[in-house]
Amino acid sequence: KQEVTQIPAALSVPEGENLVLNCSFTDSAIYNLQWFRQDPGKGLTSLLLIQSSQREQTSGRLNASLDKSSGRSTLYIAASQPGDSATYLCAVPPGAGSYQLTFGKGTKLSVIP
Amino acid sequence: NAGVTQTPKFQVLKTGQSMTLQCAQDMNHEYMSWYRQDPGMGLRLIHYSVGAGITDQGEVPNGYNVSRSTTEDFPLRLLSAAPSQTSVYFCATSYGTAGTNEKLFFGSGTQLSVL
């Protein structure tokens, strides 16, 4: 059974700092990996999706990398801002055509002004 | 576009009551799903549908029913509410199944309390 782990569970950084969020998964036979953002009381918003054939994806100040062989993904946030404060979750489908995602429990990020 | 719309946003039920959580999408997505989010448990799939008339069970389907009569709507029914069903419920949709390279779009959630 696929298990997804995100460490740390919470992270607090000063504004302007570059930071890395980690995601690890136990079964490397993944089809893709998504990073989501969740604001308090809100639904999840997909930030980046990395296909299994890709090493990384970038969107603005966000860069996500994927290393299938080691079962790891990282989300790099450059020049963090207070508006980046949220919970970040990663998720993987077990395989091609799979009907569900396995989610990590998330890292709660606080960016202090 | 409204995207994925869930109603109601909040609901309080008594044990044994039934209710329906509504989910509607205007993105012409074939794949629709229901997740519940609980502290310490993360997000877990309840039921999903890959198209009108097709539904299937996810990881935690007991106590819930679904149907998909149209592409746009995917209601979740609680048959006889129990305190263990206290949770935040999310509807999520996509062009393809979770295993395709398509992003998943979430509604804003329904916070349900069962007393």
Tab-separated table of C-alpha atoms in Angstrom:
chain	number	residue	atom	x	y	z
A	1	LYS	CA	0.000	0.000	0.000
A	2	GLN	CA	1.303	3.401	-0.989
A	3	GLU	CA	2.188	5.635	1.937
A	4	VAL	CA	3.013	9.309	1.611
A	5	THR	CA	4.894	11.169	4.324
A	6	GLN	CA	5.521	14.876	4.720
A	7	ILE	CA	8.064	16.114	7.209
A	8	PRO	CA	7.982	18.465	9.042
A	9	ALA	CA	4.318	18.741	9.958
A	10	ALA	CA	4.765	22.462	10.567
A	11	LEU	CA	7.340	25.040	9.559
A	12	SER	CA	7.754	28.695	10.477
A	13	VAL	CA	10.105	30.969	8.512
A	14	PRO	CA	10.765	34.712	8.263
A	15	GLU	CA	9.547	36.547	5.193
A	16	GLY	CA	11.962	36.507	2.277
A	17	GLU	CA	13.536	33.170	3.101
A	18	ASN	CA	13.816	30.409	0.518
A	19	LEU	CA	12.432	27.118	1.782
A	20	VAL	CA	11.977	23.478	0.852
A	21	LEU	CA	9.053	21.218	1.699
A	22	ASN	CA	9.567	17.474	1.546
A	23	CYS	CA	7.371	14.603	0.397
A	24	SER	CA	8.328	10.934	0.408
A	25	PHE	CA	6.437	7.920	-0.904
A	26	THR	CA	6.975	4.218	-0.399
A	27	ASP	CA	6.108	2.814	-3.846
A	28	SER	CA	8.202	4.378	-6.594
A	29	ALA	CA	5.893	3.091	-9.356
A	30	ILE	CA	3.957	6.351	-9.444
A	31	TYR	CA	2.395	7.896	-12.529
A	32	ASN	CA	2.714	11.492	-11.372
A	33	LEU	CA	2.840	13.620	-8.246
A	34	GLN	CA	0.790	16.692	-7.391
A	35	TRP	CA	1.470	19.426	-4.908
A	36	PHE	CA	-1.578	21.156	-3.421
A	37	ARG	CA	-2.113	24.203	-1.266
A	38	GLN	CA	-4.893	24.393	1.326
A	39	ASP	CA	-5.870	27.613	3.071
A	40	PRO	CA	-7.788	27.389	6.382
A	41	GLY	CA	-11.427	26.516	5.831
A	42	LYS	CA	-10.920	26.137	2.106
A	43	GLY	CA	-10.527	23.389	-0.447
A	44	LEU	CA	-7.280	22.279	-2.028
A	45	THR	CA	-5.733	24.027	-5.004
A	46	SER	CA	-3.411	22.094	-7.294
A	47	LEU	CA	-0.131	23.981	-7.618
A	48	LEU	CA	2.043	21.714	-9.713
A	49	LEU	CA	1.772	18.290	-11.310
A	50	ILE	CA	4.958	16.433	-12.207
A	51	GLN	CA	4.654	13.546	-14.612
A	52	SER	CA	6.720	10.438	-13.904
A	53	SER	CA	8.893	11.169	-16.942
A	54	GLN	CA	9.709	14.673	-15.678
A	55	ARG	CA	12.251	15.777	-13.118
A	56	GLU	CA	10.703	19.101	-12.197
A	57	GLN	CA	7.988	21.661	-12.810
A	58	THR	CA	8.046	25.392	-12.199
A	59	SER	CA	5.336	27.966	-11.645
A	60	GLY	CA	6.403	31.434	-10.624
A	61	ARG	CA	8.277	31.211	-7.320
A	62	LEU	CA	7.463	27.530	-6.960
A	63	ASN	CA	9.613	24.676	-8.202
A	64	ALA	CA	8.770	21.035	-7.613
A	65	SER	CA	11.202	18.208	-8.233
A	66	LEU	CA	10.637	14.479	-8.436
A	67	ASP	CA	13.072	11.618	-7.838
A	68	LYS	CA	11.134	8.421	-8.348
A	69	SER	CA	14.021	6.097	-7.600
A	70	SER	CA	14.490	7.522	-4.122
A	71	GLY	CA	10.763	8.048	-3.521
A	72	ARG	CA	11.063	11.761	-2.917
A	73	SER	CA	9.703	15.069	-4.102
A	74	THR	CA	10.506	18.570	-2.941
A	75	LEU	CA	8.621	21.838	-3.280
A	76	TYR	CA	10.923	24.832	-3.332
A	77	ILE	CA	9.430	28.232	-2.534
A	78	ALA	CA	11.622	31.211	-3.350
A	79	ALA	CA	11.487	34.520	-1.508
A	80	SER	CA	8.638	33.468	0.767
A	81	GLN	CA	5.812	35.920	1.507
A	82	PRO	CA	3.165	36.002	4.272
A	83	GLY	CA	0.603	35.107	1.596
A	84	ASP	CA	2.368	31.767	1.175
A	85	SER	CA	1.187	30.746	4.642
A	86	ALA	CA	-0.971	27.655	4.151
A	87	THR	CA	-0.838	23.886	4.386
A	88	TYR	CA	0.942	22.176	1.498
A	89	LEU	CA	0.050	18.601	0.602
A	90	CYS	CA	1.520	16.189	-1.891
A	91	ALA	CA	-0.401	13.320	-3.478
A	92	VAL	CA	0.266	10.416	-5.803
A	93	PRO	CA	-1.947	7.983	-7.708
A	94	PRO	CA	-0.876	4.353	-7.256
A	95	GLY	CA	-0.634	3.833	-11.006
A	96	ALA	CA	-1.844	4.707	-14.494
A	97	GLY	CA	-5.617	4.859	-14.690
A	98	SER	CA	-5.886	4.761	-10.916
A	99	TYR	CA	-9.053	6.203	-9.490
A	100	GLN	CA	-7.740	7.784	-6.342
A	101	LEU	CA	-4.899	9.773	-4.914
A	102	THR	CA	-2.953	8.934	-1.791
A	103	PHE	CA	-2.321	12.153	0.119
A	104	GLY	CA	0.312	13.113	2.619
A	105	LYS	CA	-0.907	14.807	5.785
A	106	GLY	CA	0.668	18.081	4.797
A	107	THR	CA	3.152	20.652	6.051
A	108	LYS	CA	1.662	23.743	7.660
A	109	LEU	CA	3.771	26.721	6.612
A	110	SER	CA	3.784	30.034	8.437
A	111	VAL	CA	5.712	32.931	6.901
A	112	ILE	CA	6.339	35.601	9.513
A	113	PRO	CA	6.417	39.252	8.325
B	1	ASN	CA	-16.963	29.764	-14.393
B	2	ALA	CA	-18.013	28.615	-10.935
B	3	GLY	CA	-15.741	25.530	-11.003
B	4	VAL	CA	-16.715	23.005	-8.313
B	5	THR	CA	-19.602	24.087	-6.082
B	6	GLN	CA	-20.452	22.326	-2.849
B	7	THR	CA	-23.513	22.930	-0.701
B	8	PRO	CA	-24.100	23.351	2.154
B	9	LYS	CA	-20.905	24.784	3.653
B	10	PHE	CA	-21.876	23.774	7.186
B	11	GLN	CA	-24.326	21.217	8.525
B	12	VAL	CA	-25.212	19.837	11.948
B	13	LEU	CA	-27.089	16.549	12.149
B	14	LYS	CA	-28.386	14.351	14.899
B	15	THR	CA	-27.394	10.700	14.982
B	16	GLY	CA	-29.638	8.702	12.668
B	17	GLN	CA	-30.639	11.584	10.414
B	18	SER	CA	-30.021	11.424	6.695
B	19	MET	CA	-28.890	14.144	4.347
B	20	THR	CA	-27.383	14.811	0.940
B	21	LEU	CA	-24.237	16.800	0.250
B	22	GLN	CA	-24.380	18.417	-3.151
B	23	CYS	CA	-21.535	18.773	-5.652
B	24	ALA	CA	-21.863	20.464	-9.027
B	25	GLN	CA	-19.196	21.282	-11.611
B	26	ASP	CA	-19.347	23.307	-14.806
B	27	MET	CA	-16.006	22.213	-16.282
B	28	ASN	CA	-17.354	19.201	-18.189
B	29	HIS	CA	-15.161	16.875	-16.128
B	30	GLU	CA	-15.815	13.168	-16.433
B	31	TYR	CA	-14.161	12.213	-13.145
B	32	MET	CA	-15.796	13.251	-9.884
B	33	SER	CA	-15.002	12.071	-6.381
B	34	TRP	CA	-15.741	12.582	-2.710
B	35	TYR	CA	-13.053	12.760	-0.031
B	36	ARG	CA	-13.292	13.257	3.693
B	37	GLN	CA	-10.597	15.056	5.655
B	38	ASP	CA	-10.021	14.238	9.305
B	39	PRO	CA	-7.298	15.487	11.672
B	40	GLY	CA	-4.453	13.005	11.798
B	41	MET	CA	-5.984	10.866	9.034
B	42	GLY	CA	-5.516	13.102	6.032
B	43	LEU	CA	-7.747	12.875	2.984
B	44	ARG	CA	-9.493	9.592	2.214
B	45	LEU	CA	-11.551	8.687	-0.838
B	46	ILE	CA	-15.187	7.757	-0.198
B	47	HIS	CA	-16.677	7.218	-3.667
B	48	TYR	CA	-15.847	8.212	-7.210
B	49	SER	CA	-17.392	8.311	-10.672
B	50	VAL	CA	-15.755	8.175	-14.103
B	51	GLY	CA	-18.870	9.325	-15.944
B	52	ALA	CA	-22.640	9.585	-15.830
B	53	GLY	CA	-24.174	6.327	-14.661
B	54	ILE	CA	-20.861	4.923	-13.359
B	55	THR	CA	-19.858	4.962	-9.693
B	56	ASP	CA	-17.527	2.928	-7.527
B	57	GLN	CA	-16.291	2.687	-3.969
B	58	GLY	CA	-13.162	4.253	-2.599
B	59	GLU	CA	-11.271	3.590	0.607
B	60	VAL	CA	-14.031	4.425	3.131
B	61	PRO	CA	-17.457	3.918	1.471
B	62	ASN	CA	-19.487	2.500	4.392
B	63	GLY	CA	-22.441	4.670	5.401
B	64	TYR	CA	-22.446	6.660	2.171
B	65	ASN	CA	-24.267	6.352	-1.149
B	66	VAL	CA	-23.679	8.139	-4.436
B	67	SER	CA	-25.282	8.370	-7.853
B	68	ARG	CA	-24.298	10.149	-11.080
B	69	SER	CA	-27.244	10.872	-13.330
B	70	THR	CA	-25.601	13.824	-15.113
B	71	THR	CA	-22.053	14.873	-15.936
B	72	GLU	CA	-22.426	17.960	-13.759
B	73	ASP	CA	-23.740	16.577	-10.459
B	74	PHE	CA	-22.433	14.025	-7.975
B	75	PRO	CA	-24.397	14.043	-4.688
B	76	LEU	CA	-23.207	12.195	-1.586
B	77	ARG	CA	-25.894	10.729	0.655
B	78	LEU	CA	-25.487	9.909	4.321
B	79	LEU	CA	-28.024	7.205	5.021
B	80	SER	CA	-28.079	7.270	8.833
B	81	ALA	CA	-25.589	9.761	10.239
B	82	ALA	CA	-23.190	8.641	12.952
B	83	PRO	CA	-20.760	10.703	15.074
B	84	SER	CA	-17.889	8.969	13.231
B	85	GLN	CA	-19.016	10.787	10.091
B	86	THR	CA	-18.184	14.159	11.610
B	87	SER	CA	-15.651	15.479	9.136
B	88	VAL	CA	-14.961	17.935	6.346
B	89	TYR	CA	-16.126	16.617	2.994
B	90	PHE	CA	-14.598	17.634	-0.300
B	91	CYS	CA	-15.765	17.044	-3.827
B	92	ALA	CA	-12.932	16.830	-6.380
B	93	THR	CA	-13.105	16.624	-10.163
B	94	SER	CA	-10.804	16.139	-13.123
B	95	TYR	CA	-10.823	15.666	-16.881
B	96	GLY	CA	-9.380	12.207	-16.429
B	97	THR	CA	-9.000	9.659	-13.672
B	98	ALA	CA	-6.578	10.289	-10.860
B	99	GLY	CA	-3.959	8.269	-12.730
B	100	THR	CA	-3.913	10.523	-15.777
B	101	ASN	CA	-1.815	13.640	-15.943
B	102	GLU	CA	-4.704	15.930	-15.158
B	103	LYS	CA	-4.926	18.216	-12.177
B	104	LEU	CA	-7.593	17.638	-9.566
B	105	PHE	CA	-9.967	20.529	-8.773
B	106	PHE	CA	-11.556	20.737	-5.334
B	107	GLY	CA	-14.703	22.362	-4.014
B	108	SER	CA	-14.549	24.505	-0.878
B	109	GLY	CA	-15.845	21.764	1.367
B	110	THR	CA	-18.759	20.941	3.663
B	111	GLN	CA	-18.095	20.868	7.391
B	112	LEU	CA	-20.400	18.262	8.911
B	113	SER	CA	-21.000	17.677	12.605
B	114	VAL	CA	-23.035	14.706	13.816
B	115	LEU	CA	-24.208	14.951	17.406
